[in-house]
PDB file of C-alpha atoms in Angstrom:
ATOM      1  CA  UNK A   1      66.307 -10.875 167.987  1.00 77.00           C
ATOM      2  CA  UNK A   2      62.897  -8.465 167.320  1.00 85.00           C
ATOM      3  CA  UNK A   3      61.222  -9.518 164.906  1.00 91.00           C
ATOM      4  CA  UNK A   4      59.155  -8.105 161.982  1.00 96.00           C
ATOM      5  CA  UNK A   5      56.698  -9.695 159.944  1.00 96.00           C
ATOM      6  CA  UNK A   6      55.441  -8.826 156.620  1.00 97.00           C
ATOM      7  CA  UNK A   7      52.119 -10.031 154.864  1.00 96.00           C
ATOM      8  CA  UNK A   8      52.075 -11.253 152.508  1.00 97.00           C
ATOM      9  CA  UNK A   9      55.194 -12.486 151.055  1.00 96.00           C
ATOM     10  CA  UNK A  10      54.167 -12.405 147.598  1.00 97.00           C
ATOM     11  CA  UNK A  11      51.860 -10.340 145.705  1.00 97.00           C
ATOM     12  CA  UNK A  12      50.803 -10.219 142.023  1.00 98.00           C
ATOM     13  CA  UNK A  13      48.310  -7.950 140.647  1.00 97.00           C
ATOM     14  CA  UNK A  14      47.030  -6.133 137.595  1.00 97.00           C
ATOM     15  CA  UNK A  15      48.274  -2.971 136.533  1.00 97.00           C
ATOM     16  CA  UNK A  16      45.811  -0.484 137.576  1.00 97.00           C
ATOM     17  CA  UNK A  17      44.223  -2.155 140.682  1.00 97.00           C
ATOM     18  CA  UNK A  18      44.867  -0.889 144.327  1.00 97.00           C
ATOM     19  CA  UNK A  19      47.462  -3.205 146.897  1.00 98.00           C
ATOM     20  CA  UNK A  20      47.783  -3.028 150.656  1.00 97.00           C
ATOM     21  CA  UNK A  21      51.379  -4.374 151.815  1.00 98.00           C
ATOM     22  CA  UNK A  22      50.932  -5.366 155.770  1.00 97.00           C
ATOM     23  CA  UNK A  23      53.628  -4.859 158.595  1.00 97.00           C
ATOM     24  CA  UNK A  24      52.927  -6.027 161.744  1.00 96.00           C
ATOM     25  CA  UNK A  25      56.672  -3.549 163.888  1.00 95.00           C
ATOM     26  CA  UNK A  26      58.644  -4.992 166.633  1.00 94.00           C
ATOM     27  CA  UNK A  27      55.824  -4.091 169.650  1.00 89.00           C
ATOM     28  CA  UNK A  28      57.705  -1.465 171.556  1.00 89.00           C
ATOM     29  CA  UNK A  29      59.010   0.578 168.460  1.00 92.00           C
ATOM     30  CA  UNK A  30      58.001   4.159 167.775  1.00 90.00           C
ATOM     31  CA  UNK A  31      59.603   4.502 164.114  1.00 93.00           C
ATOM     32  CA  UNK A  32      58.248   2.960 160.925  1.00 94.00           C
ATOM     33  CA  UNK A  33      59.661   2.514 157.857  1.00 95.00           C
ATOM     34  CA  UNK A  34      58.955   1.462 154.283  1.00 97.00           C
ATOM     35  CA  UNK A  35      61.598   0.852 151.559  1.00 96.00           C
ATOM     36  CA  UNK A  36      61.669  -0.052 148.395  1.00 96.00           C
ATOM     37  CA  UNK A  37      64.114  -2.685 146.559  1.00 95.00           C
ATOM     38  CA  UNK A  38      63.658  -3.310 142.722  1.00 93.00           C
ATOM     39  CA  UNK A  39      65.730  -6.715 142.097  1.00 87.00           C
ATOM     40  CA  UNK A  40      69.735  -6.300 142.009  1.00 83.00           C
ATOM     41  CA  UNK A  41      69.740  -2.483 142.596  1.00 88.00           C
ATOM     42  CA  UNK A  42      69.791  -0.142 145.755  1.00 90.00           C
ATOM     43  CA  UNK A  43      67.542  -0.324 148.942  1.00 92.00           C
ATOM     44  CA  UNK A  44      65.317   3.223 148.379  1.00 92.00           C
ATOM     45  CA  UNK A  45      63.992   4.730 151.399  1.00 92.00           C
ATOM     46  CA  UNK A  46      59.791   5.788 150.513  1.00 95.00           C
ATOM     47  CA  UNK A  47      58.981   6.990 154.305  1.00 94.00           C
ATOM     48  CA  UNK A  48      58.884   7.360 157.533  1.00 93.00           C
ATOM     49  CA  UNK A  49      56.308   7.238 160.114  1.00 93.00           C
ATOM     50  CA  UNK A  50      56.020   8.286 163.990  1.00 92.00           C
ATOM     51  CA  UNK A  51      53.201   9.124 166.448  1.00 87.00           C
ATOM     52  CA  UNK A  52      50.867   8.799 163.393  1.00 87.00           C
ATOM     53  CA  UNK A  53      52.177  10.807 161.389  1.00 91.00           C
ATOM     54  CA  UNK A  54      54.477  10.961 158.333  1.00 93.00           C
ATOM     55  CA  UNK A  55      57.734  12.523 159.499  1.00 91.00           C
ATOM     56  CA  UNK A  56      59.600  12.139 155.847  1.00 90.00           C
ATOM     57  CA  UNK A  57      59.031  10.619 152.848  1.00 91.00           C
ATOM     58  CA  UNK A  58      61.122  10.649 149.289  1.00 91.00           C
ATOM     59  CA  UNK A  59      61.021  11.262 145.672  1.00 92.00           C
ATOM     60  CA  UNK A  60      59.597   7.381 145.135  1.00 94.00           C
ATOM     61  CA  UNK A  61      56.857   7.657 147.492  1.00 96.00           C
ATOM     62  CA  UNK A  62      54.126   9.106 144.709  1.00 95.00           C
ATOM     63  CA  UNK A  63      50.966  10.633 144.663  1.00 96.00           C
ATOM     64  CA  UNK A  64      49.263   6.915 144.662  1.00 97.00           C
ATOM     65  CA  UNK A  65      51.121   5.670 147.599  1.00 98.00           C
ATOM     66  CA  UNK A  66      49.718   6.165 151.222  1.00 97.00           C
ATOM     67  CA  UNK A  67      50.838   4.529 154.904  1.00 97.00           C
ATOM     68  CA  UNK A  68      49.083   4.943 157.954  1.00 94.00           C
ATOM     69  CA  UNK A  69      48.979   1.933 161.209  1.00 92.00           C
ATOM     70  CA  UNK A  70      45.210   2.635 162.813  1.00 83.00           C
ATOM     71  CA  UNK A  71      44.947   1.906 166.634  1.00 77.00           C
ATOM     72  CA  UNK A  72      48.329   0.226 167.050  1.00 71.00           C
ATOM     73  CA  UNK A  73      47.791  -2.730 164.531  1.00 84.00           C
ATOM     74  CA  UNK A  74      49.550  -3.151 161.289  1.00 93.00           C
ATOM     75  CA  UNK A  75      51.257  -0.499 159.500  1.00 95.00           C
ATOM     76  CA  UNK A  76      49.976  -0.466 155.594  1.00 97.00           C
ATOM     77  CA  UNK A  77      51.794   0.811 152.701  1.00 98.00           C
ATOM     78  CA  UNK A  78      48.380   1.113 150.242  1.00 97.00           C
ATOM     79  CA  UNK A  79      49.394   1.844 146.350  1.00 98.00           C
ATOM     80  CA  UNK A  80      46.207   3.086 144.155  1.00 97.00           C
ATOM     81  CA  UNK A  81      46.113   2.492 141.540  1.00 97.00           C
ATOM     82  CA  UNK A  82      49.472   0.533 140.979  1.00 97.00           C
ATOM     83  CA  UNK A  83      51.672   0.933 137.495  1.00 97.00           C
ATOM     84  CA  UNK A  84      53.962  -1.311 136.018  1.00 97.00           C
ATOM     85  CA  UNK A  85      57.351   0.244 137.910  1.00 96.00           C
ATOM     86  CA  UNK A  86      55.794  -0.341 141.500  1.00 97.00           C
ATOM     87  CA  UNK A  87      57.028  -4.141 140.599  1.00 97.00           C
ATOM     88  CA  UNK A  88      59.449  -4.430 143.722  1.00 97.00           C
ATOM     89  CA  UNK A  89      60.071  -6.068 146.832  1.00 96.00           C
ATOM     90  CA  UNK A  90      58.846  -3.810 149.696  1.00 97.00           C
ATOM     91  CA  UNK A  91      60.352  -3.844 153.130  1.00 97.00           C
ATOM     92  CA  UNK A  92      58.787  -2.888 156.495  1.00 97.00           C
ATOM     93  CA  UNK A  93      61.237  -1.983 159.513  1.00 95.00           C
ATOM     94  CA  UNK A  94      60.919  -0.272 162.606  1.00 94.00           C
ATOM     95  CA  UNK A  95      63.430   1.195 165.638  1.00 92.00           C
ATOM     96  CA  UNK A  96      63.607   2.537 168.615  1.00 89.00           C
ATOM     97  CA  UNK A  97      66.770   2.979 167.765  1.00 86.00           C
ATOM     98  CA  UNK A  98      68.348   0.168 165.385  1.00 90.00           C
ATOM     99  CA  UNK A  99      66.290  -0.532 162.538  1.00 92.00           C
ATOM    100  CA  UNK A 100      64.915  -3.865 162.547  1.00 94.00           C
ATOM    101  CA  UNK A 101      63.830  -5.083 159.035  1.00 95.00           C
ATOM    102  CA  UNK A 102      60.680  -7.386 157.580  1.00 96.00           C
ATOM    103  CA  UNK A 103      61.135 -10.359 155.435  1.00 95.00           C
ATOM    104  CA  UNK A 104      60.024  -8.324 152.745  1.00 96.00           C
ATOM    105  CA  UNK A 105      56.744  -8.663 150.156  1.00 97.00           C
ATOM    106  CA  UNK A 106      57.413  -8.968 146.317  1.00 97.00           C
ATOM    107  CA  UNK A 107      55.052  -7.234 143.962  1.00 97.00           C
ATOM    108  CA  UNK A 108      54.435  -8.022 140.409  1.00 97.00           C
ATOM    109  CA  UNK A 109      52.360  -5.986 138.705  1.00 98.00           C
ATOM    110  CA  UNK A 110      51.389  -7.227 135.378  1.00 97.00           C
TER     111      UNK A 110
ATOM    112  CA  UNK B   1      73.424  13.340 145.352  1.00 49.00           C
ATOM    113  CA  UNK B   2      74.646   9.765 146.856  1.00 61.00           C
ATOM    114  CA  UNK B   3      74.942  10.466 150.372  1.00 84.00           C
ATOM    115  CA  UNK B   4      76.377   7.119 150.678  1.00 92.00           C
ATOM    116  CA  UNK B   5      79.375   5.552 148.975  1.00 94.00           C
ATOM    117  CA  UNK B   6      80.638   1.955 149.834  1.00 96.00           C
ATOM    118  CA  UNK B   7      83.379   0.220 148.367  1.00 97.00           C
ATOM    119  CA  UNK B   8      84.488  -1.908 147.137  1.00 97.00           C
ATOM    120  CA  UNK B   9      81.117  -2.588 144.814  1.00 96.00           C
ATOM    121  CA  UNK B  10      82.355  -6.398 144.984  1.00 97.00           C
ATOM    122  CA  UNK B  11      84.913  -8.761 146.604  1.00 97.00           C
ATOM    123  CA  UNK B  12      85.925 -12.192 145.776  1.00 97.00           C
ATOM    124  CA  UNK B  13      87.605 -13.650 149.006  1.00 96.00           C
ATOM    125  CA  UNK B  14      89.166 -17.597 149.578  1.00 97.00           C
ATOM    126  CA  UNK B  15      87.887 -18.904 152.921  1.00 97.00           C
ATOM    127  CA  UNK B  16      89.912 -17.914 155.291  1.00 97.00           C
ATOM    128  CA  UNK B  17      90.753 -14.612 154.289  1.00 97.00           C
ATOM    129  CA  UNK B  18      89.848 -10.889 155.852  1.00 97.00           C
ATOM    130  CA  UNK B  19      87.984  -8.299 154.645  1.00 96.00           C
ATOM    131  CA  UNK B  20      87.524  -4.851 154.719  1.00 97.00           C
ATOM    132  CA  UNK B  21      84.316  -2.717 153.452  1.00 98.00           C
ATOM    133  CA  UNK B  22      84.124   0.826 153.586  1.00 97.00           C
ATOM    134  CA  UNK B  23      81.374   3.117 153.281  1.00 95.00           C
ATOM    135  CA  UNK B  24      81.786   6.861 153.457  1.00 94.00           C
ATOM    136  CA  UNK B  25      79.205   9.576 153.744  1.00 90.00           C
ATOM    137  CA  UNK B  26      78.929  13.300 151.917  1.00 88.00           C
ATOM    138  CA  UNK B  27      76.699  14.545 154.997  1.00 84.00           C
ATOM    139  CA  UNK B  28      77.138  14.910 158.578  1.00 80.00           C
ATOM    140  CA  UNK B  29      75.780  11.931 160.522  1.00 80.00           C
ATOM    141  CA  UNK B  30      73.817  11.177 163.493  1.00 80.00           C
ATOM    142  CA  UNK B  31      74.787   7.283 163.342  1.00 83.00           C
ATOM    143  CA  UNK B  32      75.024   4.848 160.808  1.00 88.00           C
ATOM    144  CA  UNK B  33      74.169   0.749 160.868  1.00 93.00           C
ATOM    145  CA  UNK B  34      75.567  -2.034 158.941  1.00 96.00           C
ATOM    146  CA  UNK B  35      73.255  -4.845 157.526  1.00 96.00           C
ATOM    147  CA  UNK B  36      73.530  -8.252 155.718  1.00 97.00           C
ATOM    148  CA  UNK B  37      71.571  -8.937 153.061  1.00 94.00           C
ATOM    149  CA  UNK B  38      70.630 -12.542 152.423  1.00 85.00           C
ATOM    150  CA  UNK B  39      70.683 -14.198 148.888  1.00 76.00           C
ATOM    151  CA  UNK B  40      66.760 -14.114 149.692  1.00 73.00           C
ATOM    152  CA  UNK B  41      66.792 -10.885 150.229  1.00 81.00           C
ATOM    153  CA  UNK B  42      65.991 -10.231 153.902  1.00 87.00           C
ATOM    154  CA  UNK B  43      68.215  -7.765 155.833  1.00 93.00           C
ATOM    155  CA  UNK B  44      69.789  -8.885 158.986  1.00 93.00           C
ATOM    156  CA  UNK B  45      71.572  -5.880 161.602  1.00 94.00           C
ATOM    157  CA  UNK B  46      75.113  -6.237 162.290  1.00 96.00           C
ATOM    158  CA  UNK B  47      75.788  -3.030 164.020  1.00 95.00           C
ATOM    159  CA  UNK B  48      74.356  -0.046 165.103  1.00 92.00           C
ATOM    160  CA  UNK B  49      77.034   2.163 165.264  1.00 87.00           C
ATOM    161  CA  UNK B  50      77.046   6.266 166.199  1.00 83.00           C
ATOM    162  CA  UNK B  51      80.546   5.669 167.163  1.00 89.00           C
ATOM    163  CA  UNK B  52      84.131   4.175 167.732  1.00 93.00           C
ATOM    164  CA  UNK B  53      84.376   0.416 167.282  1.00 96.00           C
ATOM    165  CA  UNK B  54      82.195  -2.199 167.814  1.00 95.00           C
ATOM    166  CA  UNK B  55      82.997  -6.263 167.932  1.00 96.00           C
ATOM    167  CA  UNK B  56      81.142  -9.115 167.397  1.00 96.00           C
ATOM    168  CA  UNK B  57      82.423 -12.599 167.033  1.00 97.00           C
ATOM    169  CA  UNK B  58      84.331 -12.238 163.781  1.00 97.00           C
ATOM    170  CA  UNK B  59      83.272  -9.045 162.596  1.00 97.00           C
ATOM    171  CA  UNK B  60      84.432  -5.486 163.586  1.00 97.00           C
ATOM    172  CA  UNK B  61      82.718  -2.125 163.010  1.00 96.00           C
ATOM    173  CA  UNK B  62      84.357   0.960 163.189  1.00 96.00           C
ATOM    174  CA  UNK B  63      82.755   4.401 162.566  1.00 93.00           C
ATOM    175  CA  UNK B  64      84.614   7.953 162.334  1.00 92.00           C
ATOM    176  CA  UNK B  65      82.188  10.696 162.510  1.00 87.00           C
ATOM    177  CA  UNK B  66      84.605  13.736 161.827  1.00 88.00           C
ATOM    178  CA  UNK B  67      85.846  11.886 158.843  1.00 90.00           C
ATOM    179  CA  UNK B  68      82.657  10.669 157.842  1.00 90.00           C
ATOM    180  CA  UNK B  69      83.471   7.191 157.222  1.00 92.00           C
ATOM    181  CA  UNK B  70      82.721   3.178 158.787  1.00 94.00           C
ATOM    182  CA  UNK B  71      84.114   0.334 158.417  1.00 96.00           C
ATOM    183  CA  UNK B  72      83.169  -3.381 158.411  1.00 97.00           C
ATOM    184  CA  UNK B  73      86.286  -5.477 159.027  1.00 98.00           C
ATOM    185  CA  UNK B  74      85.403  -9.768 158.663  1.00 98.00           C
ATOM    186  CA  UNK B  75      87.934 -11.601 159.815  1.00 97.00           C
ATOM    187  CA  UNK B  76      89.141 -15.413 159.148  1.00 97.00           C
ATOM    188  CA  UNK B  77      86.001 -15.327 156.065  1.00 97.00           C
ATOM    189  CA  UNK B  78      83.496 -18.408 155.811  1.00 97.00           C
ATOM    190  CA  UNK B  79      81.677 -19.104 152.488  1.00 96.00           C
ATOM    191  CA  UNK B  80      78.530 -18.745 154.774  1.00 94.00           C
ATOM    192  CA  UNK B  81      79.399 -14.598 155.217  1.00 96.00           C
ATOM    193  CA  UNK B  82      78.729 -14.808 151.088  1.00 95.00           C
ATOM    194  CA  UNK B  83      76.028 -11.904 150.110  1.00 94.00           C
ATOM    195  CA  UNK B  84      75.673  -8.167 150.089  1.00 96.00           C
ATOM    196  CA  UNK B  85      76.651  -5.738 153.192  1.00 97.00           C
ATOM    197  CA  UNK B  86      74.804  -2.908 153.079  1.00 97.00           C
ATOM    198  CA  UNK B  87      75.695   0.553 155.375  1.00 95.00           C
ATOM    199  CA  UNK B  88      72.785   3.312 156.002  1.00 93.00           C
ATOM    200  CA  UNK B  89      73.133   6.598 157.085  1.00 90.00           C
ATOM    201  CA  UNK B  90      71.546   8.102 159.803  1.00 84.00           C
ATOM    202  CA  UNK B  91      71.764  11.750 159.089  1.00 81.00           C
ATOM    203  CA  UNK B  92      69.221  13.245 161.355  1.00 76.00           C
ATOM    204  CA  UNK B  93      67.026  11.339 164.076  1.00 69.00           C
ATOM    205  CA  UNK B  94      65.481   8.322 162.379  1.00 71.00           C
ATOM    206  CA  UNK B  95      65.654   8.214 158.932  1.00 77.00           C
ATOM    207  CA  UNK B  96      68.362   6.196 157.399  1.00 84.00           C
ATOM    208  CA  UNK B  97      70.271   6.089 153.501  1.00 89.00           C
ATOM    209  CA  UNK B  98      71.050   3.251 151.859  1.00 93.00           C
ATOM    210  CA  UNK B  99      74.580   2.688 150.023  1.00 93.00           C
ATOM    211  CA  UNK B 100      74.109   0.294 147.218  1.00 93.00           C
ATOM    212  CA  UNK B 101      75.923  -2.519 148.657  1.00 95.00           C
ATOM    213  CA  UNK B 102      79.287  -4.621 148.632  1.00 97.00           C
ATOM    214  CA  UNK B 103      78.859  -8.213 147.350  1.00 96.00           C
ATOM    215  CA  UNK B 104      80.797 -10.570 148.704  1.00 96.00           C
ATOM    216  CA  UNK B 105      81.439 -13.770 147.614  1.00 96.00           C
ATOM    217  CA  UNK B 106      83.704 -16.308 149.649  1.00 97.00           C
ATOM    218  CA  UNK B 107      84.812 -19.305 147.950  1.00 97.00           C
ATOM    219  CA  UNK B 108      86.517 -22.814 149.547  1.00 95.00           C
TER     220      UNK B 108
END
C-alpha cells in the first residue's frame, strides 16, 4: 500500500535545543497530519495541515511547536526549544481520504 | 471529553477463537477508520469505514452512524493478529480522534 516515511527514526537531544521531525506524505495526498504517542498511552492528535495551511491543531500542539511542508517536499514538525515532556514517538500521516501513517520517530529529550 | 470509547481495554483470546471490539463515539461522525498497531509501534489501516460493513479476509468492520458505534469482528484468531486495534473518529472532514486502544493478545 502508500507509503509514508519518517526521518529519522530516532532522535535524542538536550532539553532546551530545537528538533525538526521529517515526513516525506504519500505523493498525491492533500491532508497532513502529526500525532503524538508517549509510550503505552493514547495516540494524541497535534495538527492538521492542507493547502499550506494549518486547518486544526490541539491542546498538545504548544507555543514551541511549528509545521509547515515548503514547495511540496517534506512536511516538518519543528519543536523550539524542546522540554523534557516532548519525549514521544511522533507520527506523520497523510489522506486523501484514509489516513495513511509513518513509521514513526522517537524523541528523547534528556 | 473522550469522543472515543473502545472496549474492551484488553482481550486474551486462544487461537482459534473470534473477536469482537467495539468503539463508540459521543459526537456525530463523518467516518471513522480502524488501525493495527504493531508491537513496534507503527500503525497499519484496516478499514476506512463511513458506513455499513466492510470485509476483508478474516476481519469484518461494521459502522452504525445513527447509533454512533463500529465494530471490528476477527474471526478464526491467529497469535500473529496479537497487538493493539485502535478506532479514530472522523468527526468533520479530515481530522480524526483516537480511542485509546484494545490489546489483544492471542495465545496457542
Amino acid at each position: 500500500g502508500p507509503k509514508v516515511l519518517q526521518i529519522p527514526s530516532h532522535q535524542i537531544i538536550d532539553m532546551g535545543q530545537m528538533v525538526t521531525l521529517n515526513c516525506d506524505p504519500v505523493s498525491n495526498h492533500l491532508y497532513f497530519y502529526w500525532y503524538k504517542q508517549i509510550l503505552g498511552q493514547q495516540m494524541e492528535f497535534l495538527v492538521n495541515f492542507y493547502n499550506g495551511k494549518v486547518m486544526e491543531k490541539s491542546k498538545l500542539f504548544k507555543d514551541q511547536f511549528s509545521v509547515e511542508r515548503p514547495d511540496g517536499s517534506y512536511f516538518t514538525l519543528k519543536i523550539q526549544p524542546t522540554a523534557l515532556e516532548d519525549s514521544a514517538v511522533y507520527f506523520c500521516a497523510s489522506s486523501l481520504n484514509e489516513q495513511y501513517f509513518g513509521p514513526g520517530t522517537r524523541l528523547t529529550v534528556l | 471529553g473522550q469522543q472515543v470509547q473502545q472496549s474492551p481495554a484488553s482481550l486474551v483470546l486462544q487461537e482459534g477463537e473470534n473477536a469482537e471490539l467495539q468503539c463508540n463515539f459521543s459526537t456525530s461522525l463523518n467516518s471513522m477508520q480502524w488501525f493495527y498497531q504493531r508491537p513496534g509501534g507503527s500503525l497499519v489501516s484496516l478499514f476506512y469505514n463511513p458506513s455499513g460493513t466492510k470485509h476483508s479476509g478474516r476481519l469484518t468492520s461494521t459502522t452504525v452512524i445513527k447509533e454512533r458505534r463500529s465494530s471490528l469482528h476477527i474471526s478464526s484468531s491467529q497469535t500473529t493478529d496479537s497487538g493493539t486495534y485502535l478506532c479514530a473518529l472522523e468527526p468533520g472532514y479530515q481530522n480524526f480522534y483516537f480511542g485509546k486502544g484494545t490489546s489483544l493478545t492471542v495465545i496457542p
